[in-house]
mmCIF file of C-alpha atoms and ligand atoms in Angstrom:
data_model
loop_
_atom_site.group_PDB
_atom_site.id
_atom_site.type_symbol
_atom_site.label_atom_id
_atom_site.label_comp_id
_atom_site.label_asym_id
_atom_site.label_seq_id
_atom_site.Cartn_x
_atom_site.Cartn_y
_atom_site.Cartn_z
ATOM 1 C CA UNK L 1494 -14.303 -17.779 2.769
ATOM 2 C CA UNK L 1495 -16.457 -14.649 2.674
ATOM 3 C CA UNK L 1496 -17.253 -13.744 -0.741
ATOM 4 C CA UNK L 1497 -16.693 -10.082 -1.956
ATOM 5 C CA UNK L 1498 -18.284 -7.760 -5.111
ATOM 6 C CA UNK L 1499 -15.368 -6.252 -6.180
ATOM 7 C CA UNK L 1500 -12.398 -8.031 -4.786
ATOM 8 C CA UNK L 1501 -10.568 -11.127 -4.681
ATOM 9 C CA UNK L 1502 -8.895 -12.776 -1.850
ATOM 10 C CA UNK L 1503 -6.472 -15.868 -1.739
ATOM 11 C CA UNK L 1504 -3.465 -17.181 0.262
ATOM 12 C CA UNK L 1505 -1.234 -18.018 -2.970
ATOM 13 C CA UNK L 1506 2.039 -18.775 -0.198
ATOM 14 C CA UNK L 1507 2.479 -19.270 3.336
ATOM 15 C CA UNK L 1508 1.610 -16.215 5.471
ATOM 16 C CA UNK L 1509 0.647 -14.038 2.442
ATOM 17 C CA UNK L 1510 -2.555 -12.668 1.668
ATOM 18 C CA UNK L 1511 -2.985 -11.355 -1.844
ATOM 19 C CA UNK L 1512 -5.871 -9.172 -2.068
ATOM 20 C CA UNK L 1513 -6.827 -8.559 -6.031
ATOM 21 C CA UNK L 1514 -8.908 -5.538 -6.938
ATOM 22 C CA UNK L 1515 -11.585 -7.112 -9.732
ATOM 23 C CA UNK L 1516 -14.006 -4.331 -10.820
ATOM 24 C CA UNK L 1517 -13.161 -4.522 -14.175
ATOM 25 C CA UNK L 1518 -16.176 -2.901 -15.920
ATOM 26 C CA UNK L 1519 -14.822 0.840 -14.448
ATOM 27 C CA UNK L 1520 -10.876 -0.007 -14.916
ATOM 28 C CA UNK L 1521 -11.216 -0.772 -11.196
ATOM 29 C CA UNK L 1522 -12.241 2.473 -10.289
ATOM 30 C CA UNK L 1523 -12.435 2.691 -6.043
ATOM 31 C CA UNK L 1524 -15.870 3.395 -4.474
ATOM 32 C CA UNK L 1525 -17.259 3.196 -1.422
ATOM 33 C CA UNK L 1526 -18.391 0.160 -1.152
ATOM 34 C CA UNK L 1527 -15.533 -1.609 -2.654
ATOM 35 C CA UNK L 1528 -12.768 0.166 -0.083
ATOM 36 C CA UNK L 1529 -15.451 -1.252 2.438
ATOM 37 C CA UNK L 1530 -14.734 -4.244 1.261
ATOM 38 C CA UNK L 1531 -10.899 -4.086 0.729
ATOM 39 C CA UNK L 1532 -10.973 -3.134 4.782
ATOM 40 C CA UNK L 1533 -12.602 -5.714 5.828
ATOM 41 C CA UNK L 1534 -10.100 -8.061 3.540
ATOM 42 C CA UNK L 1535 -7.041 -6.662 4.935
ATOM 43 C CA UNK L 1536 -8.451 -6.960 8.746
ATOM 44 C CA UNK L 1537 -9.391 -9.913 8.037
ATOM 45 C CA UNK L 1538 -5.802 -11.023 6.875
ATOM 46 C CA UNK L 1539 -4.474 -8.633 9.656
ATOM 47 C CA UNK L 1540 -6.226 -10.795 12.558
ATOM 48 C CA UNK L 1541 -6.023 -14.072 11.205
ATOM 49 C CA UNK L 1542 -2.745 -15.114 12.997
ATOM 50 C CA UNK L 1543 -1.550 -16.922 9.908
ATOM 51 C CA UNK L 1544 -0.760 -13.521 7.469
ATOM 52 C CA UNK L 1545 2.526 -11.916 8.021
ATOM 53 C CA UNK L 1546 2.318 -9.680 4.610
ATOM 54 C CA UNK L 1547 -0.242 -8.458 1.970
ATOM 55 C CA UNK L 1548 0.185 -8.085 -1.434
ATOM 56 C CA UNK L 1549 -2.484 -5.758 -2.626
ATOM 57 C CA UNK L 1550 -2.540 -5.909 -7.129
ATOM 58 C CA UNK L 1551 -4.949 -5.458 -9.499
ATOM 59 C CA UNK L 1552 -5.220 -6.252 -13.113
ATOM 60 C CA UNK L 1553 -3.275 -6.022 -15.773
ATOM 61 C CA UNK L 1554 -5.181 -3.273 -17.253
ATOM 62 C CA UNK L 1555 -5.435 -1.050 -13.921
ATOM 63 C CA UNK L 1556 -4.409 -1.143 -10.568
ATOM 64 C CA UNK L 1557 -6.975 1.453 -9.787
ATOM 65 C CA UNK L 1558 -8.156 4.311 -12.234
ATOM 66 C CA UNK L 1559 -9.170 6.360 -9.150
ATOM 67 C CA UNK L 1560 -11.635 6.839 -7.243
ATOM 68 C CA UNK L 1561 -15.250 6.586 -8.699
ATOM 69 C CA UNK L 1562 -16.201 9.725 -10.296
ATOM 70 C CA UNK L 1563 -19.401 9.116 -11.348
ATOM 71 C CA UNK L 1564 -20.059 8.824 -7.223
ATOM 72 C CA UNK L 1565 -18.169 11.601 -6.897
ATOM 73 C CA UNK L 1566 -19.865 13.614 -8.856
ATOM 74 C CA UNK L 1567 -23.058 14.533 -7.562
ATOM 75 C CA UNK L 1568 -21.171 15.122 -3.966
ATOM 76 C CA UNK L 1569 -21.611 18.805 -2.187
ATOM 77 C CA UNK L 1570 -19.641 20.209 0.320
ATOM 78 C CA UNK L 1571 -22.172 20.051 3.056
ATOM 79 C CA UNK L 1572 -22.612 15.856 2.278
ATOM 80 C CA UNK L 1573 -18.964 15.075 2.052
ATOM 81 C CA UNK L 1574 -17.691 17.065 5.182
ATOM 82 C CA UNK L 1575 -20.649 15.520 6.854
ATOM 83 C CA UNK L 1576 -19.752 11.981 6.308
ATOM 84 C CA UNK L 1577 -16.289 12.806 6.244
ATOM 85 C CA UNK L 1578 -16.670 11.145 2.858
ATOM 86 C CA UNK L 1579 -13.201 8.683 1.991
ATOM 87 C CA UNK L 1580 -12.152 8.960 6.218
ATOM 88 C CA UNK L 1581 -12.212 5.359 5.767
ATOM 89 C CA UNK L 1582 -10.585 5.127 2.722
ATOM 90 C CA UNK L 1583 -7.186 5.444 4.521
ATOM 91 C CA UNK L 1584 -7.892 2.287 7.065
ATOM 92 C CA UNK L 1585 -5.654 0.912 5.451
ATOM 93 C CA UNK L 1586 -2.554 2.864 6.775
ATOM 94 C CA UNK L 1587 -3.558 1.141 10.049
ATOM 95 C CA UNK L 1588 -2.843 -2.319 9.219
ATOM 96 C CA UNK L 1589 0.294 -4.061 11.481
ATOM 97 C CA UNK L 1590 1.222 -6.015 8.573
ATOM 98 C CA UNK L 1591 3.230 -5.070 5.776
ATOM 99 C CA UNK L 1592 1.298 -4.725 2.276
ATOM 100 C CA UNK L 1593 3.296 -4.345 -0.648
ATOM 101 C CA UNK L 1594 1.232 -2.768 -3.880
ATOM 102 C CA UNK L 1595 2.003 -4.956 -6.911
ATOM 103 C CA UNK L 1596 0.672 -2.261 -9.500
ATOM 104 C CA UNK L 1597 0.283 -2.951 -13.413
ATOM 105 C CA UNK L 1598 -1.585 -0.236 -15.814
ATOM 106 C CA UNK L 1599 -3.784 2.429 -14.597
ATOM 107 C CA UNK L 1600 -3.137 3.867 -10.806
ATOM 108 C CA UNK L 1601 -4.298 7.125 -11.430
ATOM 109 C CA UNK L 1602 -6.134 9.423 -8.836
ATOM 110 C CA UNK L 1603 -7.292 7.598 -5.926
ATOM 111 C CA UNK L 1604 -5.861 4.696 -7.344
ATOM 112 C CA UNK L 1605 -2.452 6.090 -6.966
ATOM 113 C CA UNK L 1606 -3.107 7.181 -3.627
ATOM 114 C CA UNK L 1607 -4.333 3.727 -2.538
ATOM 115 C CA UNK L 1608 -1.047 2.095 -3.719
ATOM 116 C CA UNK L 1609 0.809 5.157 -1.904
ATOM 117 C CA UNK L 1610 -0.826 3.743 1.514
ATOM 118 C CA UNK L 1611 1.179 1.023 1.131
ATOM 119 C CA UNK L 1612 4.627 0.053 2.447
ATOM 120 C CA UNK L 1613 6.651 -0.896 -0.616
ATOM 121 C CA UNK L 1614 5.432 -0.247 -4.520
ATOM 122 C CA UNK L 1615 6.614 -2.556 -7.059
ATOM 123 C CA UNK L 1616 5.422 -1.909 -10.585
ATOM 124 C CA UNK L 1617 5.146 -3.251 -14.202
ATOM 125 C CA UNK L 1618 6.676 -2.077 -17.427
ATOM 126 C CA UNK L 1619 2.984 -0.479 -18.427
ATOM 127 C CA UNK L 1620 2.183 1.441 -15.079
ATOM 128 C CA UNK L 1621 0.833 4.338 -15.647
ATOM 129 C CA UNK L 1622 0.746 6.754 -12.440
ATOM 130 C CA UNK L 1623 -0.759 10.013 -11.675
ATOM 131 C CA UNK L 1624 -2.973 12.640 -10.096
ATOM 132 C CA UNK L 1625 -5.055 13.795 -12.902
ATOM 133 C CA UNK L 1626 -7.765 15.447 -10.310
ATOM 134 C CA UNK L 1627 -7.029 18.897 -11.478
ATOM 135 C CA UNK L 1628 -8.442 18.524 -15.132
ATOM 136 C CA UNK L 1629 -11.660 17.152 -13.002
ATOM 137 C CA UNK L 1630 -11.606 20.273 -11.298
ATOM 138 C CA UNK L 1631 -10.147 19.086 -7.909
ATOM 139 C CA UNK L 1632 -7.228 18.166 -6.321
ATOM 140 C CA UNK L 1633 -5.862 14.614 -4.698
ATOM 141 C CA UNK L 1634 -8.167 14.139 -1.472
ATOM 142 C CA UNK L 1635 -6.283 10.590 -0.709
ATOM 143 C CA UNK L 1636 -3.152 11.786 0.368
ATOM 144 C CA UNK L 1637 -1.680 12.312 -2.574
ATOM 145 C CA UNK L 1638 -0.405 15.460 -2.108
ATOM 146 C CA UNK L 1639 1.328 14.524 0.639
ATOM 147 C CA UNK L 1640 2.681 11.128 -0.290
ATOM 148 C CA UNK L 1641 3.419 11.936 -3.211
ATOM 149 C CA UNK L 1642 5.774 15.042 -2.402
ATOM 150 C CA UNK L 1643 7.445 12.933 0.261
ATOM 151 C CA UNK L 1644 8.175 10.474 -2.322
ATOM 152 C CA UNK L 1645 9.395 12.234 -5.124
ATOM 153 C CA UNK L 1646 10.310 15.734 -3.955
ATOM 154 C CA UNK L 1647 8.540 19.476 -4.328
ATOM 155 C CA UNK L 1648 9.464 20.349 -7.821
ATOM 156 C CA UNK L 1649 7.889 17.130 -9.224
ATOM 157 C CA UNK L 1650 5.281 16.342 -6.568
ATOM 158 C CA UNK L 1651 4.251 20.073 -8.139
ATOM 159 C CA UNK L 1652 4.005 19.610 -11.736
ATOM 160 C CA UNK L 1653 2.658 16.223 -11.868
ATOM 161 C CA UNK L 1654 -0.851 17.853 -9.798
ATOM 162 C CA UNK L 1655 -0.844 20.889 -11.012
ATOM 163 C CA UNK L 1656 -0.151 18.980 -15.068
ATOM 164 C CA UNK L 1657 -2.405 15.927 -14.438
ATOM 165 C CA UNK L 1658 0.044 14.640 -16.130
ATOM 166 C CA UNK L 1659 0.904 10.849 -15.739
ATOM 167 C CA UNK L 1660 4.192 9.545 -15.466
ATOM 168 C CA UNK L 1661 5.866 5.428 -15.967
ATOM 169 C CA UNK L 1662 6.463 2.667 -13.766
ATOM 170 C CA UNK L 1663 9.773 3.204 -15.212
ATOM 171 C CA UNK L 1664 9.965 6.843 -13.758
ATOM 172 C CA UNK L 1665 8.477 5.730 -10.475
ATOM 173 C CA UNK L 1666 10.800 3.815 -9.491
ATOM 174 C CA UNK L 1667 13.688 5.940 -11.121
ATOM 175 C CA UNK L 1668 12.564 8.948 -8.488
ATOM 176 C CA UNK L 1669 11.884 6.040 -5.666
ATOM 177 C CA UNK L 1670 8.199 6.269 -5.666
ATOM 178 C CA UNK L 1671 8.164 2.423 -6.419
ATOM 179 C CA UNK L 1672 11.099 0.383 -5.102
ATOM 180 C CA UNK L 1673 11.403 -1.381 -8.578
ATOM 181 C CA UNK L 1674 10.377 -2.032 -11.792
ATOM 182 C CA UNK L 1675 9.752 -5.830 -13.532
ATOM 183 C CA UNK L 1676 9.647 -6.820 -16.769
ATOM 184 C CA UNK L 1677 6.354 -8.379 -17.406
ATOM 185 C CA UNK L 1678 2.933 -7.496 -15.041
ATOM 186 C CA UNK L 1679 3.227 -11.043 -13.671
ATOM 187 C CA UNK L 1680 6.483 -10.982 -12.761
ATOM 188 C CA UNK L 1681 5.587 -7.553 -10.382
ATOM 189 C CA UNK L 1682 2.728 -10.124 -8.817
ATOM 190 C CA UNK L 1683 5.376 -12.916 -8.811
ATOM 191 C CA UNK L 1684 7.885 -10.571 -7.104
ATOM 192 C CA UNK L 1685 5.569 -9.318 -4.820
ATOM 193 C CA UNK L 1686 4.571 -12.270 -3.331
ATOM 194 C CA UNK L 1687 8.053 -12.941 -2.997
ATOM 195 C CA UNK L 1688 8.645 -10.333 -1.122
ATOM 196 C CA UNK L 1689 5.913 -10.751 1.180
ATOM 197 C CA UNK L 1690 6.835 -14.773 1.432
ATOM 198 C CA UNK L 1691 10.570 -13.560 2.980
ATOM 199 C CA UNK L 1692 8.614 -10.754 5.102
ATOM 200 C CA UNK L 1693 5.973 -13.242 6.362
ATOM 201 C CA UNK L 1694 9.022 -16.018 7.393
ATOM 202 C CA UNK L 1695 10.262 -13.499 9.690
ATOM 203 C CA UNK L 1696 9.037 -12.830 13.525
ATOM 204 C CA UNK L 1697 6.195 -11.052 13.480
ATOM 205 C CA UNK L 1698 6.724 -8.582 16.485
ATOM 206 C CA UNK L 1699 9.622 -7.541 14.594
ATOM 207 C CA UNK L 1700 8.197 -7.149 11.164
ATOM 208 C CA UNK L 1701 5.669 -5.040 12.743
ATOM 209 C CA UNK L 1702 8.195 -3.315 15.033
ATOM 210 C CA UNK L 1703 9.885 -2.231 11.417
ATOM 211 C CA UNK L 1704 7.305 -1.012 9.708
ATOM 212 C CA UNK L 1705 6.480 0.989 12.110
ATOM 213 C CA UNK L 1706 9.366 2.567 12.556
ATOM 214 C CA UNK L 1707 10.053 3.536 8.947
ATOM 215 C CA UNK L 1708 6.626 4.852 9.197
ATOM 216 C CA UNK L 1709 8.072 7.196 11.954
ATOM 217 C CA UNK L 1710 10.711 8.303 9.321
ATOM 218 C CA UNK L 1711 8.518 8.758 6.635
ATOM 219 C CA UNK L 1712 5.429 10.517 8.947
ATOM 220 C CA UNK L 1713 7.823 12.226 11.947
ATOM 221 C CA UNK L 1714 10.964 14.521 12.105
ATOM 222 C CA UNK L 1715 14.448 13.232 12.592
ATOM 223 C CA UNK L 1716 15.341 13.617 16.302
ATOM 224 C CA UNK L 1717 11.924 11.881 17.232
ATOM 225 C CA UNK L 1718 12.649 9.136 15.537
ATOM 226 C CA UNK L 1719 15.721 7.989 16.336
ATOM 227 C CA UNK L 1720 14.485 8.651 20.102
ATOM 228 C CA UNK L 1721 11.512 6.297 18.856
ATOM 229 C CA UNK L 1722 13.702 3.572 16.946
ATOM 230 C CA UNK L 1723 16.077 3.569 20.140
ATOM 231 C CA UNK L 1724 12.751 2.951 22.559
ATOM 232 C CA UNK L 1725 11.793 0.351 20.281
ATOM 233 C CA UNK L 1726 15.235 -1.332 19.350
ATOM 234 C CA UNK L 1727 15.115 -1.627 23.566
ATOM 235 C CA UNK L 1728 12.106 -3.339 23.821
ATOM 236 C CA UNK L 1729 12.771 -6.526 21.111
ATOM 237 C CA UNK L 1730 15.245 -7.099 23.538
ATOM 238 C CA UNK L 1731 11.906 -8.458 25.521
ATOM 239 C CA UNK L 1732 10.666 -10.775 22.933
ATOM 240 C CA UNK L 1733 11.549 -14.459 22.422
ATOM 241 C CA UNK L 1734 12.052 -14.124 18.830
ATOM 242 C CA UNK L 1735 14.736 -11.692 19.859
ATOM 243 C CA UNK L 1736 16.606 -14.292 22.206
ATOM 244 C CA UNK L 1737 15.454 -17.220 19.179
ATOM 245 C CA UNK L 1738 16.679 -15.332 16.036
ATOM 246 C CA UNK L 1739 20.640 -14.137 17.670
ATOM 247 C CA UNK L 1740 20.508 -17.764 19.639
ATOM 248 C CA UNK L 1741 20.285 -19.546 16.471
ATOM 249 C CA UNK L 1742 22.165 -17.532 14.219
ATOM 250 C CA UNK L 1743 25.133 -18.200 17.295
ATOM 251 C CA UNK L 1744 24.281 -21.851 16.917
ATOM 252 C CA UNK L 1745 24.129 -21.882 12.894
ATOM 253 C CA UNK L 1746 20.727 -22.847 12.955
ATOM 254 C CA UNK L 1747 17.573 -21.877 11.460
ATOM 255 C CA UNK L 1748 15.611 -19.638 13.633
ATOM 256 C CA UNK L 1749 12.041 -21.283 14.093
ATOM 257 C CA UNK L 1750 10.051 -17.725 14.984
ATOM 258 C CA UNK L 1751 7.471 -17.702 18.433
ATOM 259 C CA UNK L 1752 6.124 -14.311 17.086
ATOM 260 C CA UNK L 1753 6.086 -14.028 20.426
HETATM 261 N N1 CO8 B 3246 -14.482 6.399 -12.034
HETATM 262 C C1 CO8 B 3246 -15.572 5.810 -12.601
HETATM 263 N N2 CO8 B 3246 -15.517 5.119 -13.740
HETATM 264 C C2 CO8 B 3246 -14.322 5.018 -14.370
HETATM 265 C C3 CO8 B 3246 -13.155 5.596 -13.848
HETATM 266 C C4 CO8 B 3246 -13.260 6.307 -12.620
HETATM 267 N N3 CO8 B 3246 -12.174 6.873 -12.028
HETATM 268 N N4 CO8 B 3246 -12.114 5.326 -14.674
HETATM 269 C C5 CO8 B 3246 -12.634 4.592 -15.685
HETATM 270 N N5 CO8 B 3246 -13.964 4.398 -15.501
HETATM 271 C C6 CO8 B 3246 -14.886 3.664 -16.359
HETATM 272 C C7 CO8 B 3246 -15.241 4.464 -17.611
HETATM 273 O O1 CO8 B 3246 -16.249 5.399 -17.333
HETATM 274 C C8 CO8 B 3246 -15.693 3.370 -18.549
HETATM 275 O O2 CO8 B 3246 -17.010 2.992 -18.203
HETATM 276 P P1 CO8 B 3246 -18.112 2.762 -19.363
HETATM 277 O O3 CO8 B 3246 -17.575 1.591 -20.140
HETATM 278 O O4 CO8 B 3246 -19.344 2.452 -18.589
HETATM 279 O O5 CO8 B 3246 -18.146 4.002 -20.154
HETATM 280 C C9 CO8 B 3246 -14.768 2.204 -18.184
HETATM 281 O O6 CO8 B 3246 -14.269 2.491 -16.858
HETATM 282 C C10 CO8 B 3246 -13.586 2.043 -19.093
HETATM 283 O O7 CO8 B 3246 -12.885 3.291 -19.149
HETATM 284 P P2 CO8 B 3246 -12.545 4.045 -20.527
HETATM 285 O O8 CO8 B 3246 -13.516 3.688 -21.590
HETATM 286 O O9 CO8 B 3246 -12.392 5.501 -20.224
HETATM 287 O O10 CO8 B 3246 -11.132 3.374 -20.872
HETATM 288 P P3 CO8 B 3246 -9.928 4.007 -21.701
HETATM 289 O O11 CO8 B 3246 -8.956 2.911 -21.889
HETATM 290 O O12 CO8 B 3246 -10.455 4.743 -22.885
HETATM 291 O O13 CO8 B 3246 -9.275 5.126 -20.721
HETATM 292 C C11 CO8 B 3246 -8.424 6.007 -18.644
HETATM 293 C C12 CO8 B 3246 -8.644 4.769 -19.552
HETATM 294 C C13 CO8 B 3246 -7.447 6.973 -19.329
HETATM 295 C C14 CO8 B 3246 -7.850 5.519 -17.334
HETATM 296 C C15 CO8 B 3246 -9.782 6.735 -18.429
HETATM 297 O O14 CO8 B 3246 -10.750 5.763 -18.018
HETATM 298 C C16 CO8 B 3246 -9.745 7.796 -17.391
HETATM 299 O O15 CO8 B 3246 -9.239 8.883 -17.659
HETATM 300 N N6 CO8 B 3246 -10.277 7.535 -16.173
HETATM 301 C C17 CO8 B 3246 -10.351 8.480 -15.115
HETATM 302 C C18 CO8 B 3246 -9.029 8.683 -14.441
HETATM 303 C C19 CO8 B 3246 -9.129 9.727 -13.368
HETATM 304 O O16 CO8 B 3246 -9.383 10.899 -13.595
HETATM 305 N N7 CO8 B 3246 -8.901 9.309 -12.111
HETATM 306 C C20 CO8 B 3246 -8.932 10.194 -10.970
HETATM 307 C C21 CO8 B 3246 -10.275 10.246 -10.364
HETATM 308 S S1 CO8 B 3246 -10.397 11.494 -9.101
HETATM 309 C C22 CO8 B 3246 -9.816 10.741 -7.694
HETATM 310 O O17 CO8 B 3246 -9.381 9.625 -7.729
HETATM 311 C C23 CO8 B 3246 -9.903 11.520 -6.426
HETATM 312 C C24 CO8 B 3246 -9.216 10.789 -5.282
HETATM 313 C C25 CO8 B 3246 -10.057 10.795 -4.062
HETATM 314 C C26 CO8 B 3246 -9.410 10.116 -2.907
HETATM 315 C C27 CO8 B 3246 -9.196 8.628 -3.030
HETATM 316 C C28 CO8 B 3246 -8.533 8.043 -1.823
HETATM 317 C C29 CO8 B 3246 -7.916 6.669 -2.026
#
C-alpha cells in the first residue's frame, strides 16, 4: 500500500475504494499537494481492476473547509495563470468509476466544489455547505459556479456566492444538491459505501456507460444527448454482460458479470 500525507485509503467492501481526507490540523483544508495525492488515490483505485466505485468522505468535523488559503494567499495573477494553478484539481471529473462524496461538517469553498465533482452527494445532519470566496475577496475557481447553479438553480446558485452564506445538509438535499440526508455522520459513510457496494456488483462497462451518460445530461444540451444515450444504449448490445445480465434474468438466475 502506498502511504499518503494527507489521505487515507482502504477497501472497507468488495470493489469499493474509500478514500478519507485526514488533514485535520487545517479542517482538511485542500492544497496542492494533498489533491496530488487524492489523484493519484483515485487512479490508483480507477486502474486496479478490482474497484467498481469510490466513496470519497472526510471527517466528522469537515469534509473539506476549502481550498488552502494560506497557499492561496501569496498567489499573483501572472503565477497562477502560469501554472494554470488548481487545472489538476478537477482530475477527478475524469475518473470511469463512480465516486459518491460521503460529506459530514465543513465543505465550504473548494471543499464544496471537490464534493460537487462527484457523481452522487450524500450528507450528514451537521453539513455545512457553501462558497464563502467572496468575503475572501474572490469568487469559486473550482467549478462552483457552475455546479452549483446546475444543481440548485439561478436564484439560489446567486445568493449563496454573492452572500457567502452557508447553507445545511438538510437544505442540500431538499434543493437536490445532495441526493439525501442521514441521520448520524456514520450512517452517510455507512450509506455510502452501500451505495458504492450495489454500484460495484454491477458490470462495469455498464456502470461506466451510465455515468457517463448522465454526465452528458448534466454537461450537454438535450437533443445531443439523447442522440448520445441512443449511440451508447446500441453499443451494450456488444458486451457480454449485456447478453449475461437479460440471459440470466430470463433464466431467474443471478447474473455473474464478465465486465467484459
Ligand atoms: N485554508 C487553510 N487553513 C484553514 C482553512 C482553509 N480553507 N480552513 C480552516 N483552516 C485552518 C485554520 O486556519 C486553523 O488553523 P490554525 O489552528 O493553525 O489557526 C484550523 O484550520 C482550524 O480552523 P478554525 O480555528 O478557523 O476552526 P473554527 O471551528 O473556528 O472555524 C471554519 C471553522 C468556519 C470552517 C473556519 O475555519 C473557516 O472559515 N475556514 C475557511 C473557510 C473558507 O473560506 N473556505 C473557502 C476557501 S477559498 C476556496 O476554497 C477557493 C476554491 C478554489 C478552487 C478549489 C477547487 C477544488
Amino acid at each position: 500500500a502506498t502511504a499518503y500525507e494527507f489521505i487515507l485509503t482502504s477497501t472497507p467492501r468488495p470493489g469499493v475504494g474509500q478514500i478519507t481526507i485526514n488533514r485535520p490540523k487545517a479542517l482538511n483544508a485542500l492544497s496542492t499537494p494533498l489533491m496530488k495525492e487524492l489523484n493519484a488515490a483515485v487512479k490508483s483505485f480507477a486502474t486496479d481492476g478490482k474497484t467498481g466505485a469510490i466513496v470519497l468522505t472526510g471527517s466528522e468535523r469537515a469534509f473539506a473547509a476549502g481550498a488552502d488559503i494560506k497557499e492561496m494567499a501569496p498567489l499573483t495573477f501572472s503565477s497562477a495563470y502560469k501554472t494554470d494553478f488548481i487545472q489538476l484539481w478537477s482530475d477527478l471529473t475524469q475518473c470511469p468509476i463512480p465516486i459518491i462524496a460521503a460529506v459530514n461538517g465543513y465543505a465550504l469553498g473548494g471543499g464544496c466544489e471537490l464534493a460537487m465533482m462527484c457523481d452522487i452527494i450524500f450528507c450528514g445532519p451537521k453539513a455545512v455547505f457553501g462558497q464563502p470566496e467572496i468575503k475572501l475577496g474572490t469568487i469559486p475557481g473550482g467549478g462552483g459556479s457552475q455546479r452549483l447553479t446546475r444543481a440548485i438553480g439561478k436564484s439560489k446558485a446567486m445568493e449563496i456566492i454573492l452572500t457567502g452564506k452557508n447553507f445545511s445538509g438538510k437544505e442540500a438535499e431538499k434543493w437536490g444538491l445532495a441526493s439525501k440526508v442521514f441521520e448520524t455522520a456514520e450512517a452517510t459513510v455507512e450509506g455510502a459505501l452501500e451505495t458504492a457496494e450495489t454500484i460495484a456488483g454491477y458490470g462495469g462497462v455498464a456502470v461506466k456507460a451510465a455515468k457517463e451518460v448522465v454526465n452528458q445530461a448534466y454537461e450537454g444540451n438535450l437533443a445531443e444527448g439523447v442522440k448520445y444515450e441512443r449511440r451508447m444504449f446500441h453499443a451494450l448490445f456488444a458486451t457480454k454482460d449485456q447478453k449475461i445480465g437479460m440471459t440470466a434474468f430470463a433464466e431467474k438466475k443471478k447474473p455473474e458479470w464478465s465486465h467484459e
